[in-house]
Amino acid sequence: MTDVTIEHLGRTPLHVLELWGDPKVAAKRIAKTLGHDLPKVGRAEGDLVRLSPTTWLVEGDVAALKQALGDDGALTPTGGGYERVRLSGPAWRSLLMEGALFDAESPAFGIDSVVTTPIDHIAVTLRVESENACLAYVPASHAADLLRFWQLSAGGLPQ
């Protein structure tokens, strides 16, 4: 038995928020609607996960965002394109070190930090939920393979 739990959470409605033109104008309107700024690069806040300089992954209801966005971008449903997996327990960082191309044990990778990295040749977006857990957004077409990789890797972690 290892010190990591791999919990397949399945799919949830997700949208990709993209800004174009002058993204600062739209970001101000969206921030007013949300009650907080859009997360900075490498960060998450609430239901928003920053993927790139002008792209976010959004969980939940997006009706208010659509209205605030106007013609300065798009909200596109992922169509079930991601599976969510929670890695938790004392060894979740060690498990990520088995296949990720970044330092998952770095103190800078703290709560609400976000990184997209290849793991076992699959691009995965990771969000630190707490000191004891991380949420992974995995392309649905590769989820079974990555879950198997993590299960095999977790079985080999030192105790």
PDB file of C-alpha atoms in Angstrom:
ATOM      1  CA  MET A   1       0.000   0.000   0.000  1.00  0.00           C
ATOM      2  CA  THR A   2       1.292   3.482  -0.888  1.00  0.00           C
ATOM      3  CA  ASP A   3       0.829   6.944   0.549  1.00  0.00           C
ATOM      4  CA  VAL A   4      -1.046   8.265  -2.472  1.00  0.00           C
ATOM      5  CA  THR A   5      -4.679   7.970  -3.500  1.00  0.00           C
ATOM      6  CA  ILE A   6      -5.615   8.164  -7.179  1.00  0.00           C
ATOM      7  CA  GLU A   7      -9.268   9.175  -7.490  1.00  0.00           C
ATOM      8  CA  HIS A   8     -10.858   9.245 -10.941  1.00  0.00           C
ATOM      9  CA  LEU A   9     -13.456  12.032 -10.710  1.00  0.00           C
ATOM     10  CA  GLY A  10     -14.621  11.751 -14.312  1.00  0.00           C
ATOM     11  CA  ARG A  11     -15.853  14.560 -16.477  1.00  0.00           C
ATOM     12  CA  THR A  12     -17.517  17.802 -15.518  1.00  0.00           C
ATOM     13  CA  PRO A  13     -18.739  20.637 -17.725  1.00  0.00           C
ATOM     14  CA  LEU A  14     -15.648  22.620 -18.686  1.00  0.00           C
ATOM     15  CA  HIS A  15     -15.212  25.594 -20.987  1.00  0.00           C
ATOM     16  CA  VAL A  16     -12.144  27.199 -22.466  1.00  0.00           C
ATOM     17  CA  LEU A  17     -12.161  30.989 -22.091  1.00  0.00           C
ATOM     18  CA  GLU A  18     -10.040  32.754 -24.715  1.00  0.00           C
ATOM     19  CA  LEU A  19      -9.461  36.485 -24.956  1.00  0.00           C
ATOM     20  CA  TRP A  20      -8.319  38.330 -28.064  1.00  0.00           C
ATOM     21  CA  GLY A  21      -8.068  41.868 -29.403  1.00  0.00           C
ATOM     22  CA  ASP A  22      -7.338  43.935 -26.313  1.00  0.00           C
ATOM     23  CA  PRO A  23      -7.636  41.284 -23.586  1.00  0.00           C
ATOM     24  CA  LYS A  24      -7.134  43.852 -20.808  1.00  0.00           C
ATOM     25  CA  VAL A  25     -10.498  45.476 -21.542  1.00  0.00           C
ATOM     26  CA  ALA A  26     -12.361  42.163 -21.392  1.00  0.00           C
ATOM     27  CA  ALA A  27     -10.362  41.068 -18.325  1.00  0.00           C
ATOM     28  CA  LYS A  28     -11.529  44.179 -16.448  1.00  0.00           C
ATOM     29  CA  ARG A  29     -15.192  43.485 -17.288  1.00  0.00           C
ATOM     30  CA  ILE A  30     -14.808  39.828 -16.320  1.00  0.00           C
ATOM     31  CA  ALA A  31     -13.072  40.735 -13.052  1.00  0.00           C
ATOM     32  CA  LYS A  32     -15.962  43.024 -12.160  1.00  0.00           C
ATOM     33  CA  THR A  33     -18.412  40.165 -12.836  1.00  0.00           C
ATOM     34  CA  LEU A  34     -16.349  37.616 -10.875  1.00  0.00           C
ATOM     35  CA  GLY A  35     -15.461  39.917  -8.000  1.00  0.00           C
ATOM     36  CA  HIS A  36     -11.751  39.145  -8.513  1.00  0.00           C
ATOM     37  CA  ASP A  37      -9.116  39.385 -11.228  1.00  0.00           C
ATOM     38  CA  LEU A  38      -8.544  36.565 -13.660  1.00  0.00           C
ATOM     39  CA  PRO A  39      -5.777  34.292 -12.327  1.00  0.00           C
ATOM     40  CA  LYS A  40      -2.241  35.145 -13.393  1.00  0.00           C
ATOM     41  CA  VAL A  41      -0.080  32.768 -15.451  1.00  0.00           C
ATOM     42  CA  GLY A  42       0.652  29.613 -13.468  1.00  0.00           C
ATOM     43  CA  ARG A  43      -2.236  30.181 -11.053  1.00  0.00           C
ATOM     44  CA  ALA A  44      -5.869  29.264 -10.423  1.00  0.00           C
ATOM     45  CA  GLU A  45      -8.635  30.960  -8.511  1.00  0.00           C
ATOM     46  CA  GLY A  46     -12.132  29.721  -7.855  1.00  0.00           C
ATOM     47  CA  ASP A  47     -13.402  27.935 -10.957  1.00  0.00           C
ATOM     48  CA  LEU A  48     -10.726  29.356 -13.288  1.00  0.00           C
ATOM     49  CA  VAL A  49      -7.417  27.709 -14.172  1.00  0.00           C
ATOM     50  CA  ARG A  50      -4.933  29.736 -16.250  1.00  0.00           C
ATOM     51  CA  LEU A  51      -3.658  27.695 -19.202  1.00  0.00           C
ATOM     52  CA  SER A  52      -1.744  30.337 -21.175  1.00  0.00           C
ATOM     53  CA  PRO A  53      -1.428  34.146 -21.341  1.00  0.00           C
ATOM     54  CA  THR A  54      -4.923  34.571 -22.839  1.00  0.00           C
ATOM     55  CA  THR A  55      -6.596  31.212 -22.087  1.00  0.00           C
ATOM     56  CA  TRP A  56      -8.353  29.804 -19.006  1.00  0.00           C
ATOM     57  CA  LEU A  57     -10.161  26.568 -18.213  1.00  0.00           C
ATOM     58  CA  VAL A  58     -13.495  27.281 -16.497  1.00  0.00           C
ATOM     59  CA  GLU A  59     -15.570  24.855 -14.413  1.00  0.00           C
ATOM     60  CA  GLY A  60     -19.219  25.425 -13.666  1.00  0.00           C
ATOM     61  CA  ASP A  61     -21.784  27.944 -14.890  1.00  0.00           C
ATOM     62  CA  VAL A  62     -20.422  30.388 -17.471  1.00  0.00           C
ATOM     63  CA  ALA A  63     -23.540  32.475 -18.180  1.00  0.00           C
ATOM     64  CA  ALA A  64     -22.251  35.598 -16.391  1.00  0.00           C
ATOM     65  CA  LEU A  65     -18.846  35.221 -18.067  1.00  0.00           C
ATOM     66  CA  LYS A  66     -20.455  35.048 -21.516  1.00  0.00           C
ATOM     67  CA  GLN A  67     -22.199  38.349 -20.946  1.00  0.00           C
ATOM     68  CA  ALA A  68     -19.080  40.068 -19.571  1.00  0.00           C
ATOM     69  CA  LEU A  69     -16.926  38.688 -22.399  1.00  0.00           C
ATOM     70  CA  GLY A  70     -18.848  40.393 -25.185  1.00  0.00           C
ATOM     71  CA  ASP A  71     -17.037  40.203 -28.534  1.00  0.00           C
ATOM     72  CA  ASP A  72     -13.556  40.170 -27.001  1.00  0.00           C
ATOM     73  CA  GLY A  73     -13.140  36.399 -26.914  1.00  0.00           C
ATOM     74  CA  ALA A  74     -14.946  33.099 -26.741  1.00  0.00           C
ATOM     75  CA  LEU A  75     -16.184  30.520 -24.253  1.00  0.00           C
ATOM     76  CA  THR A  76     -16.005  27.088 -25.866  1.00  0.00           C
ATOM     77  CA  PRO A  77     -17.298  23.893 -24.222  1.00  0.00           C
ATOM     78  CA  THR A  78     -14.611  21.208 -24.130  1.00  0.00           C
ATOM     79  CA  GLY A  79     -17.237  18.592 -25.034  1.00  0.00           C
ATOM     80  CA  GLY A  80     -16.033  16.178 -22.382  1.00  0.00           C
ATOM     81  CA  GLY A  81     -12.476  16.567 -23.571  1.00  0.00           C
ATOM     82  CA  TYR A  82     -10.973  16.282 -20.076  1.00  0.00           C
ATOM     83  CA  GLU A  83     -11.148  13.744 -17.285  1.00  0.00           C
ATOM     84  CA  ARG A  84     -10.385  14.979 -13.778  1.00  0.00           C
ATOM     85  CA  VAL A  85      -8.174  12.956 -11.459  1.00  0.00           C
ATOM     86  CA  ARG A  86      -7.331  13.835  -7.859  1.00  0.00           C
ATOM     87  CA  LEU A  87      -3.983  12.719  -6.492  1.00  0.00           C
ATOM     88  CA  SER A  88      -3.900  12.957  -2.703  1.00  0.00           C
ATOM     89  CA  GLY A  89      -1.990  11.786   0.319  1.00  0.00           C
ATOM     90  CA  PRO A  90       1.568  12.400   1.503  1.00  0.00           C
ATOM     91  CA  ALA A  91       3.152  10.979  -1.679  1.00  0.00           C
ATOM     92  CA  TRP A  92       1.202  12.760  -4.438  1.00  0.00           C
ATOM     93  CA  ARG A  93       4.204  14.956  -5.270  1.00  0.00           C
ATOM     94  CA  SER A  94       6.499  11.920  -5.436  1.00  0.00           C
ATOM     95  CA  LEU A  95       4.080  10.244  -7.830  1.00  0.00           C
ATOM     96  CA  LEU A  96       4.238  13.245 -10.169  1.00  0.00           C
ATOM     97  CA  MET A  97       8.036  13.110 -10.054  1.00  0.00           C
ATOM     98  CA  GLU A  98       7.802   9.626 -11.617  1.00  0.00           C
ATOM     99  CA  GLY A  99       6.786  11.008 -14.986  1.00  0.00           C
ATOM    100  CA  ALA A 100       6.440  14.788 -15.056  1.00  0.00           C
ATOM    101  CA  LEU A 101       9.015  17.151 -16.529  1.00  0.00           C
ATOM    102  CA  PHE A 102       9.010  19.714 -13.721  1.00  0.00           C
ATOM    103  CA  ASP A 103       9.859  19.805 -10.021  1.00  0.00           C
ATOM    104  CA  ALA A 104       6.588  18.797  -8.357  1.00  0.00           C
ATOM    105  CA  GLU A 105       8.348  18.882  -4.972  1.00  0.00           C
ATOM    106  CA  SER A 106       9.310  22.565  -5.285  1.00  0.00           C
ATOM    107  CA  PRO A 107       7.906  24.788  -2.525  1.00  0.00           C
ATOM    108  CA  ALA A 108       6.919  27.232  -5.304  1.00  0.00           C
ATOM    109  CA  PHE A 109       4.385  24.647  -6.556  1.00  0.00           C
ATOM    110  CA  GLY A 110       1.912  25.529  -3.789  1.00  0.00           C
ATOM    111  CA  ILE A 111      -1.829  25.866  -3.369  1.00  0.00           C
ATOM    112  CA  ASP A 112      -3.569  27.175  -6.525  1.00  0.00           C
ATOM    113  CA  SER A 113      -0.399  26.787  -8.597  1.00  0.00           C
ATOM    114  CA  VAL A 114      -1.003  25.491 -12.118  1.00  0.00           C
ATOM    115  CA  VAL A 115       1.349  23.795 -14.561  1.00  0.00           C
ATOM    116  CA  THR A 116       0.862  21.953 -17.819  1.00  0.00           C
ATOM    117  CA  THR A 117       3.461  19.258 -18.360  1.00  0.00           C
ATOM    118  CA  PRO A 118       3.910  16.029 -20.289  1.00  0.00           C
ATOM    119  CA  ILE A 119       3.481  12.971 -18.087  1.00  0.00           C
ATOM    120  CA  ASP A 120       4.147   9.638 -19.765  1.00  0.00           C
ATOM    121  CA  HIS A 121       3.888  11.470 -23.147  1.00  0.00           C
ATOM    122  CA  ILE A 122       0.492  13.003 -22.264  1.00  0.00           C
ATOM    123  CA  ALA A 123      -0.044  16.760 -21.774  1.00  0.00           C
ATOM    124  CA  VAL A 124      -1.634  17.147 -18.321  1.00  0.00           C
ATOM    125  CA  THR A 125      -2.690  20.314 -16.509  1.00  0.00           C
ATOM    126  CA  LEU A 126      -2.177  20.144 -12.743  1.00  0.00           C
ATOM    127  CA  ARG A 127      -3.688  22.380 -10.056  1.00  0.00           C
ATOM    128  CA  VAL A 128      -2.554  22.144  -6.453  1.00  0.00           C
ATOM    129  CA  GLU A 129      -5.727  22.010  -4.344  1.00  0.00           C
ATOM    130  CA  SER A 130      -4.088  21.744  -0.917  1.00  0.00           C
ATOM    131  CA  GLU A 131      -0.853  20.616   0.673  1.00  0.00           C
ATOM    132  CA  ASN A 132      -2.289  17.109   0.472  1.00  0.00           C
ATOM    133  CA  ALA A 133      -3.923  17.046  -2.975  1.00  0.00           C
ATOM    134  CA  CYS A 134      -3.585  17.936  -6.627  1.00  0.00           C
ATOM    135  CA  LEU A 135      -6.213  17.952  -9.371  1.00  0.00           C
ATOM    136  CA  ALA A 136      -5.160  16.746 -12.823  1.00  0.00           C
ATOM    137  CA  TYR A 137      -6.999  17.603 -16.033  1.00  0.00           C
ATOM    138  CA  VAL A 138      -6.220  14.745 -18.414  1.00  0.00           C
ATOM    139  CA  PRO A 139      -7.270  14.514 -22.079  1.00  0.00           C
ATOM    140  CA  ALA A 140     -10.150  12.017 -22.084  1.00  0.00           C
ATOM    141  CA  SER A 141      -8.608  10.018 -24.916  1.00  0.00           C
ATOM    142  CA  HIS A 142      -5.532   9.298 -22.761  1.00  0.00           C
ATOM    143  CA  ALA A 143      -7.106   9.064 -19.299  1.00  0.00           C
ATOM    144  CA  ALA A 144      -7.149   5.266 -19.044  1.00  0.00           C
ATOM    145  CA  ASP A 145      -3.480   5.049 -20.034  1.00  0.00           C
ATOM    146  CA  LEU A 146      -2.381   7.727 -17.585  1.00  0.00           C
ATOM    147  CA  LEU A 147      -4.442   6.253 -14.750  1.00  0.00           C
ATOM    148  CA  ARG A 148      -2.751   2.893 -15.388  1.00  0.00           C
ATOM    149  CA  PHE A 149       0.693   4.564 -15.442  1.00  0.00           C
ATOM    150  CA  TRP A 150      -0.022   6.284 -12.115  1.00  0.00           C
ATOM    151  CA  GLN A 151      -1.363   3.086 -10.540  1.00  0.00           C
ATOM    152  CA  LEU A 152       1.736   1.157 -11.593  1.00  0.00           C
ATOM    153  CA  SER A 153       4.039   3.972 -10.478  1.00  0.00           C
ATOM    154  CA  ALA A 154       2.274   4.346  -7.127  1.00  0.00           C
ATOM    155  CA  GLY A 155       2.781   0.639  -6.483  1.00  0.00           C
ATOM    156  CA  GLY A 156       6.518   1.150  -6.782  1.00  0.00           C
ATOM    157  CA  LEU A 157       6.840   4.208  -4.528  1.00  0.00           C
ATOM    158  CA  PRO A 158       9.069   3.729  -1.471  1.00  0.00           C
ATOM    159  CA  GLN A 159       7.151   3.377   1.780  1.00  0.00           C
TER     160      GLN A 159
END
